[in-house]
mmCIF file of C-alpha atoms in Angstrom:
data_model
loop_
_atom_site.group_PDB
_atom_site.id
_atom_site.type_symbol
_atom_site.label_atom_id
_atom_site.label_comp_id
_atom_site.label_asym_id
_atom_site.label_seq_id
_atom_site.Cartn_x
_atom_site.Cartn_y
_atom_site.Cartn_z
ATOM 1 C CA UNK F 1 28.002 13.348 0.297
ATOM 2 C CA UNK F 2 30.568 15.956 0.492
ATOM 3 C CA UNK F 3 33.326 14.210 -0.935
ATOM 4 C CA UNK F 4 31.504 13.165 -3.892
ATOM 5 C CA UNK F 5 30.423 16.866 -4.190
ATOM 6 C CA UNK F 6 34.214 17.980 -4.245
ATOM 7 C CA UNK F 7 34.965 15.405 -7.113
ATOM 8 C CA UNK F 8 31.903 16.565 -9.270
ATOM 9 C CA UNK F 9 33.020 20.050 -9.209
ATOM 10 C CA UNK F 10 37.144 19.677 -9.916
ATOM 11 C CA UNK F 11 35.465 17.489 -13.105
ATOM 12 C CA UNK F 12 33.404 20.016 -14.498
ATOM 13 C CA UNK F 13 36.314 22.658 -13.790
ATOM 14 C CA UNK F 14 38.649 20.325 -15.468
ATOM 15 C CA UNK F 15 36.141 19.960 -18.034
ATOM 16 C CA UNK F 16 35.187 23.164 -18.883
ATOM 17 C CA UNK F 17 38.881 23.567 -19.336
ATOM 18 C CA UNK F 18 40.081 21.303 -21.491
ATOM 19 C CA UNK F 19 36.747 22.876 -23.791
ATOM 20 C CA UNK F 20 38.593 26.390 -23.889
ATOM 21 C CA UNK F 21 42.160 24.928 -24.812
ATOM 22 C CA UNK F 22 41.639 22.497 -27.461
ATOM 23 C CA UNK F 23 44.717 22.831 -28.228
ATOM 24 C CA UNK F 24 45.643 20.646 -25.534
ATOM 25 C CA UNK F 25 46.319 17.565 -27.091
ATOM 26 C CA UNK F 26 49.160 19.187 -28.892
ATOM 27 C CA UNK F 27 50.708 21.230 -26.103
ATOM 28 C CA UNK F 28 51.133 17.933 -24.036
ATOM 29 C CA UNK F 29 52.951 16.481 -26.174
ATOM 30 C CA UNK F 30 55.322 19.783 -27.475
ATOM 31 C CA UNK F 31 55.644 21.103 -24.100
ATOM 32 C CA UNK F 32 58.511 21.352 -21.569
ATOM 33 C CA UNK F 33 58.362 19.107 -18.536
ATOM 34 C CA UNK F 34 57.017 21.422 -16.289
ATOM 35 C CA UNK F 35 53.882 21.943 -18.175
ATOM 36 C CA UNK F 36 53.172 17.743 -18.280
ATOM 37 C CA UNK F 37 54.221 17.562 -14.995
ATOM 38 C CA UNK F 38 51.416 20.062 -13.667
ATOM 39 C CA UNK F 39 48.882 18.381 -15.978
ATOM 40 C CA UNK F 40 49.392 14.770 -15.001
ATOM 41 C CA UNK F 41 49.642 15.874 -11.733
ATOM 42 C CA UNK F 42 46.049 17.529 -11.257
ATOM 43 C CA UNK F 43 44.529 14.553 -13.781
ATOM 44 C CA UNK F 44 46.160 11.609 -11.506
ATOM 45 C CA UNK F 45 45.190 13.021 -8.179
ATOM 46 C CA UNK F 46 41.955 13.612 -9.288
ATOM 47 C CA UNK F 47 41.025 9.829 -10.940
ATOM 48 C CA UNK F 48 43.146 8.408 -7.510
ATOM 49 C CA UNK F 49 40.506 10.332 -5.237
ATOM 50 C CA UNK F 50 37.370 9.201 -7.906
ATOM 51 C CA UNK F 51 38.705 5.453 -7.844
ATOM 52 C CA UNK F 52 39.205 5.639 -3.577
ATOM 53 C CA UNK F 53 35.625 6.864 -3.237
ATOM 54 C CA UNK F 54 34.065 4.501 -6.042
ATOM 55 C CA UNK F 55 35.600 1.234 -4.322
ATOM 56 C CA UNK F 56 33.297 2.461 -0.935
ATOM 57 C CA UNK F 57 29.956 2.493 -2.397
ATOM 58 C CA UNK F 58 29.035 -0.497 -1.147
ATOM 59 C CA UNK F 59 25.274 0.143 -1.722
ATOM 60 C CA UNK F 60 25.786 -0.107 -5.557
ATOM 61 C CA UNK F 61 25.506 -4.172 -5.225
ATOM 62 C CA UNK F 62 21.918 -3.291 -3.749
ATOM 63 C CA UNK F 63 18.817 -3.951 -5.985
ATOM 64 C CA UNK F 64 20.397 -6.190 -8.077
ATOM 65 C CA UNK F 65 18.378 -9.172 -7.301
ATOM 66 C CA UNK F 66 15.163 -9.492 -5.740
ATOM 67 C CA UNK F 67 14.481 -6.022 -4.867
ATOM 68 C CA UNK F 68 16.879 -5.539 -1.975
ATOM 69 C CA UNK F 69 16.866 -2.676 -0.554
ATOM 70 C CA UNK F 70 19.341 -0.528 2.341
ATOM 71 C CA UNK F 71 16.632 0.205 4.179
ATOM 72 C CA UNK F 72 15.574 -3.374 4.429
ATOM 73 C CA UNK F 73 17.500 -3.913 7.565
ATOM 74 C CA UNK F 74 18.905 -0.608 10.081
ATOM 75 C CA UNK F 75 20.897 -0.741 13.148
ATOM 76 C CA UNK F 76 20.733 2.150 15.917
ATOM 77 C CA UNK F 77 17.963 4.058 13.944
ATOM 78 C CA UNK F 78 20.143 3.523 10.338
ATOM 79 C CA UNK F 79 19.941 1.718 7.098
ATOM 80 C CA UNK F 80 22.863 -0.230 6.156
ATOM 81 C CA UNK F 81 25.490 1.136 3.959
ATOM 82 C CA UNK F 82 24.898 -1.926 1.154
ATOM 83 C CA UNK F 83 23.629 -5.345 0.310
ATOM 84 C CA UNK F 84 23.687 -8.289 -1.692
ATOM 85 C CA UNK F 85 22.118 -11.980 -2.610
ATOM 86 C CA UNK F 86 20.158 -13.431 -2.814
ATOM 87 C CA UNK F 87 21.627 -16.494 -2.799
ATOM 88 C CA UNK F 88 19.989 -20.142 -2.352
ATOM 89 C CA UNK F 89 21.427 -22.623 0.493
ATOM 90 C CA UNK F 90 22.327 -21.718 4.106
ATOM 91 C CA UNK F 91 24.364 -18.851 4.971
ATOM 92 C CA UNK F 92 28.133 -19.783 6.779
ATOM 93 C CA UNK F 93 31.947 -17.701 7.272
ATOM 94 C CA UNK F 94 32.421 -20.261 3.899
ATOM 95 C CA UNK F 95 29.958 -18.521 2.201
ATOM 96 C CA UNK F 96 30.104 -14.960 2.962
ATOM 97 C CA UNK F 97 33.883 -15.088 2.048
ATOM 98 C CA UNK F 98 33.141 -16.599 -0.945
ATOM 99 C CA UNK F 99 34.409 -13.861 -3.613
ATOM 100 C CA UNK F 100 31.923 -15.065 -5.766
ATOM 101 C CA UNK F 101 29.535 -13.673 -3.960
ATOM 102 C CA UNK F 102 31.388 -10.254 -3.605
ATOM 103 C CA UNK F 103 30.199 -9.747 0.267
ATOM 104 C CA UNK F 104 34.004 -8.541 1.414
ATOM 105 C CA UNK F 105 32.561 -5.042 0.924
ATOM 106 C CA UNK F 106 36.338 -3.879 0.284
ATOM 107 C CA UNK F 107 37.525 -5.138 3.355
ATOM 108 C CA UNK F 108 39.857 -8.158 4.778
ATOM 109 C CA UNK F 109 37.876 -11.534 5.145
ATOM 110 C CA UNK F 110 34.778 -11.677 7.808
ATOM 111 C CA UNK F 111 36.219 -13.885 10.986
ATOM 112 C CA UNK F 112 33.281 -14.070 13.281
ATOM 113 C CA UNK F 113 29.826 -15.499 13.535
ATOM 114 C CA UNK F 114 27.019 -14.620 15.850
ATOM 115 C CA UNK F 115 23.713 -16.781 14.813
ATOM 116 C CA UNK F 116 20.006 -16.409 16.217
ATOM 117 C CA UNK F 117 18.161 -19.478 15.032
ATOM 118 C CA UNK F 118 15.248 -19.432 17.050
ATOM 119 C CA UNK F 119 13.585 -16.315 16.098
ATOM 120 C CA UNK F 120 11.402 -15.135 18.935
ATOM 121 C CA UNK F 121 13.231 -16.526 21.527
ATOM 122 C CA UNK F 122 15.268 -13.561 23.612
ATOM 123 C CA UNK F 123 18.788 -14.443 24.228
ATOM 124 C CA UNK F 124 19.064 -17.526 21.690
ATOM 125 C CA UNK F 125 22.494 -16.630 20.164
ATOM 126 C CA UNK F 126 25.845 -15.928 21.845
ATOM 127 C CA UNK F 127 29.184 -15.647 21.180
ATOM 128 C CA UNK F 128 32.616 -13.987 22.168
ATOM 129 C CA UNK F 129 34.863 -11.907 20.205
ATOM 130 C CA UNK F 130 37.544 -8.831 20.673
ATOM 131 C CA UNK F 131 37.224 -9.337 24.172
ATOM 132 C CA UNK F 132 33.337 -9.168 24.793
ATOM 133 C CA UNK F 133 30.601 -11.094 24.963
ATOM 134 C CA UNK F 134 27.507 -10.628 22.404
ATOM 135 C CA UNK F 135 24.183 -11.576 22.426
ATOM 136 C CA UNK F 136 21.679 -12.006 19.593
ATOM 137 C CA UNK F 137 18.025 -12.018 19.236
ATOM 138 C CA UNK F 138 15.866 -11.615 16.354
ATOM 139 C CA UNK F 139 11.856 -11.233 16.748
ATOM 140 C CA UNK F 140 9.596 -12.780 14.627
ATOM 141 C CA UNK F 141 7.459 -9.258 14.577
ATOM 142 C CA UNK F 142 10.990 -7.570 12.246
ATOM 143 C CA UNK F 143 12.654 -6.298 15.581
ATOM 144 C CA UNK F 144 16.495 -7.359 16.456
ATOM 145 C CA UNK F 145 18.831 -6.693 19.276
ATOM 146 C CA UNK F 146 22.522 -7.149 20.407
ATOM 147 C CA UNK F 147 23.734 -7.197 23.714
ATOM 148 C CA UNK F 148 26.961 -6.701 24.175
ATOM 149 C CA UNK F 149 28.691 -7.657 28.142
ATOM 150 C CA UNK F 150 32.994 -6.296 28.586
ATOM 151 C CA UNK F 151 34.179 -9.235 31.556
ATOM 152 C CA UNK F 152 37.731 -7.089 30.679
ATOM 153 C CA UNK F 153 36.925 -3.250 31.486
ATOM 154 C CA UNK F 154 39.705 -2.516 28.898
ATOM 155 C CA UNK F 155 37.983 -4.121 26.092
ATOM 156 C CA UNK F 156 35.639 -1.032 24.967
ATOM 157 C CA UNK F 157 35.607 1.054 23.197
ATOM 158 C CA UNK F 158 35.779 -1.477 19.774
ATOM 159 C CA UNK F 159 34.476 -1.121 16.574
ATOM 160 C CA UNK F 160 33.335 -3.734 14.553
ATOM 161 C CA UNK F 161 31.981 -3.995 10.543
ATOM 162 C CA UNK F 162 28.859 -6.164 10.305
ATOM 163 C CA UNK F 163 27.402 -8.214 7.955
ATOM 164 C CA UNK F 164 23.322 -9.108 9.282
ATOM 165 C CA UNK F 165 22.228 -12.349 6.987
ATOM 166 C CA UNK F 166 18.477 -12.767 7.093
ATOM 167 C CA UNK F 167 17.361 -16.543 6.345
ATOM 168 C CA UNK F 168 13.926 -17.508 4.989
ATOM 169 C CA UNK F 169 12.923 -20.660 3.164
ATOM 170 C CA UNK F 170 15.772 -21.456 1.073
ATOM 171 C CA UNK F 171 17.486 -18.054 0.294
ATOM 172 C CA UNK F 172 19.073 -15.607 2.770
ATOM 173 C CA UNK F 173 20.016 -11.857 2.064
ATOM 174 C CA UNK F 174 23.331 -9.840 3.474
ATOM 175 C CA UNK F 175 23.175 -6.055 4.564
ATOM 176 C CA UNK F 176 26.395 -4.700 5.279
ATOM 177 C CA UNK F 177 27.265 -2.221 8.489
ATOM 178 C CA UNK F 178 30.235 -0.230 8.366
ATOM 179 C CA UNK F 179 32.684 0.435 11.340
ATOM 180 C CA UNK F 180 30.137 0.389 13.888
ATOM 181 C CA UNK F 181 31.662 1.725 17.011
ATOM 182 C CA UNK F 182 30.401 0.420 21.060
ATOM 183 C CA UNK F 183 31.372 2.766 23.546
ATOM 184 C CA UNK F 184 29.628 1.112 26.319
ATOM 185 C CA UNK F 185 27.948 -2.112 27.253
ATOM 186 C CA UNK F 186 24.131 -2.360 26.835
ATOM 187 C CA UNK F 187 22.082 -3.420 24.209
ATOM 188 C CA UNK F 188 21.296 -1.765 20.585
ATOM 189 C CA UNK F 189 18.192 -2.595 18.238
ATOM 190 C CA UNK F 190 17.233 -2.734 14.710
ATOM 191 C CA UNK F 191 14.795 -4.041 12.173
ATOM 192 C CA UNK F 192 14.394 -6.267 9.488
ATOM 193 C CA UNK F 193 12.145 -7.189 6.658
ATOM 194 C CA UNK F 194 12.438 -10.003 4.031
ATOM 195 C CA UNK F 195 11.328 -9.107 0.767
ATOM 196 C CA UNK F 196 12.480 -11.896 -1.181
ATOM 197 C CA UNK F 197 9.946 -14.313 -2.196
ATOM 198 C CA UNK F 198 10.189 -18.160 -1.455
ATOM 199 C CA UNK F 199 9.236 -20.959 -4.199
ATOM 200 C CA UNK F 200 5.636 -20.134 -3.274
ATOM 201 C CA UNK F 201 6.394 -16.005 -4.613
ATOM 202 C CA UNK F 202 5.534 -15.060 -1.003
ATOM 203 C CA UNK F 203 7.772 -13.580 1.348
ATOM 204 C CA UNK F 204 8.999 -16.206 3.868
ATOM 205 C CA UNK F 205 9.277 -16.343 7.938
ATOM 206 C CA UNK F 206 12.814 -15.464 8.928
ATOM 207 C CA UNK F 207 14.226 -18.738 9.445
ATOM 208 C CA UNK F 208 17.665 -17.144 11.055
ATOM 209 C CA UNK F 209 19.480 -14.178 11.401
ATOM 210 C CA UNK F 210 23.379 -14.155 11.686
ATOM 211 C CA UNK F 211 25.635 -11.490 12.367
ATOM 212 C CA UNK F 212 29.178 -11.801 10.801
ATOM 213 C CA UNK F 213 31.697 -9.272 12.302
ATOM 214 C CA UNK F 214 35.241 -8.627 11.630
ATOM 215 C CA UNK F 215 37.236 -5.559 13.607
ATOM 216 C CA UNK F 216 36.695 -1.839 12.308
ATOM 217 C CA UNK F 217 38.630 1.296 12.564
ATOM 218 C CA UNK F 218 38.201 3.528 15.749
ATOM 219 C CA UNK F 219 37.518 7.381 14.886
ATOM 220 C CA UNK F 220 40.452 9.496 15.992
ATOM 221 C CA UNK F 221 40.002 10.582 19.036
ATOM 222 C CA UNK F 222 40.734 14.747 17.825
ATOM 223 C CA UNK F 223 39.054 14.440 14.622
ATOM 224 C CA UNK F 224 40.210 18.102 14.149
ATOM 225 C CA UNK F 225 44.044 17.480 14.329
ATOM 226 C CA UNK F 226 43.715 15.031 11.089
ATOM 227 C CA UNK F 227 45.677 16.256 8.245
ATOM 228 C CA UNK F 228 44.097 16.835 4.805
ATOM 229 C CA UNK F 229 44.327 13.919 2.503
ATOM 230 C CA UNK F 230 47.392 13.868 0.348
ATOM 231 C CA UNK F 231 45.350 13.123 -2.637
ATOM 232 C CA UNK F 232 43.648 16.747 -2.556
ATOM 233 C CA UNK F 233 47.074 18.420 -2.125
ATOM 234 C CA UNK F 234 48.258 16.194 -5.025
ATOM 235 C CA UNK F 235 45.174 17.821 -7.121
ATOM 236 C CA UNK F 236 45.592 21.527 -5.970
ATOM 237 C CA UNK F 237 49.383 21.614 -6.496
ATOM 238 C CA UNK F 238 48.930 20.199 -10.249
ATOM 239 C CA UNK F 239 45.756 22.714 -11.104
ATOM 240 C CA UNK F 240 47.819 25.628 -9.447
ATOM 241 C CA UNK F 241 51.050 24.712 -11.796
ATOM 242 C CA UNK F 242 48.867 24.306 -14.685
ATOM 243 C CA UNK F 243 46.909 27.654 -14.261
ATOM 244 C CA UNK F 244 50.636 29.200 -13.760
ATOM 245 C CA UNK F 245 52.295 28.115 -17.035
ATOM 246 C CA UNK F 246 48.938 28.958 -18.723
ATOM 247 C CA UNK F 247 49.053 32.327 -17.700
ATOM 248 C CA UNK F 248 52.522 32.631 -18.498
ATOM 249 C CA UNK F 249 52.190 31.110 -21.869
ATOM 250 C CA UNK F 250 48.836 33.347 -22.717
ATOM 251 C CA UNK F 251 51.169 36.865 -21.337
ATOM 252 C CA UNK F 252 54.238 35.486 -23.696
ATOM 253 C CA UNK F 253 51.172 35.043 -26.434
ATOM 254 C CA UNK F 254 49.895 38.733 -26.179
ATOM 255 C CA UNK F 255 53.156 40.210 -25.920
ATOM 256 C CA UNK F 256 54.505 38.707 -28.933
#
């Protein structure tokens, strides 16, 4: 990921500096204030814009239990962004907003629920939410689709975050979708496979398969007039400071 790319490299720059002044310690606290102000400047932007991208990875609660697995479950030709379970019992809205079970994926609390529980059976699970109608069906072969129908013309485009719940035996698994965005009416597949094991240790039938949504965040629509992200001016005017007073204080050294 690019982002995480940018934050690698600022910490080995920032690391590689501190190495060369290890004097450091000292000069923060005998400095003036413009010297500490550069400093905590670059160092606070930078752990803001580490913390902002460590709360998003959502996959990290994958593999935890039961081998789950991303990849387990995809939407329009992707993997989902995370997981988690498995848990024992039946799925619910109660259950997925259960903070116990650390499913909010960063997010406000899931609102909707959009169950298949006839597996096989086209067209077995409806519901109605931000202005459309969706439909659910889950194969019993791994194959999924939703259907989407706009009675209001002005409804579309929405985008929606997704949480797809696969039930079998007595243990269901969550995969999380992120801000998945529906231009249009029609109908979009995916795939699932169960890899948790059942009290036999083989890997049950799907039971159900439940969709809990909750409204996204539309793209702009001219990504290109988006400003840069405060953070990363926050962390380029405190290294720039800090380089300046360093060179000043390394002339003033060589001089004297």
């Amino acid at each position: 990921m690019a982002e995480l790319q940018v934050i690698v490299n600022l910490v080995n720059f920032l690391s590689g500096f501190f190495k060369r002044h290890l004097f450091m310690n000292i000069m923060i606290k005998k400095e003036k204030t413009p010297f500490r102000l550069a400093f905590l400047l670059a160092v606070t932007g930078l752990l803001t814009l580490g913390s902002a991208f460590t709360t998003n990875a959502y996959a990290a609660s994958c593999g935890t239990s039961g081998g789950l697995d991303t990849i387990n479950v995809t939407f329009r030709d992707s993997d989902s962004d995370g997981c988690g379970g498995v848990f024992s019992g039946n799925d619910s809205l109660t259950a997925v907003n259960d903070s116990a079970n650390n499913l909010l994926f960063g997010g406000t609390n899931w609102l909707y629920e959009l169950k298949d529980d006839s597996p096989g059976a086209p067209g077995s699970g409806s519901a109605s939410f931000l202005g459309l109608d969706w439909t659910l069906s889950a194969g019993s072969t791994g194959s999924w689709t939703l259907t989407i129908a706009d009675p209001n013309p002005a409804s579309l485009p929405v985008a929606t975050d997704f949480l797809a719940v696969l039930k079998g035996s007595n243990s269901w698994a969550a995969y999380f979708f992120d801000n998945e965005v529906f231009n249009s009416t029609g109908t979009s597949a995916g795939t699932f496979n169960i890899v948790f094991a059942n009290g036999g240790s083989n890997d049950p039938d799907l039971s159900h398969l439940t969709l809990y949504a909750r409204q996204g965040d539309l793209p702009p629509t001219n990504p290109d007039t988006v400003p840069e992200p405060s953070i990363i001016w926050l962390i380029g005017i405190g290294l720039m400071s800090l380089t300046m007073v360093l060179s000043k204080q390394s002339k003033s050294a060589l001089q004297a």
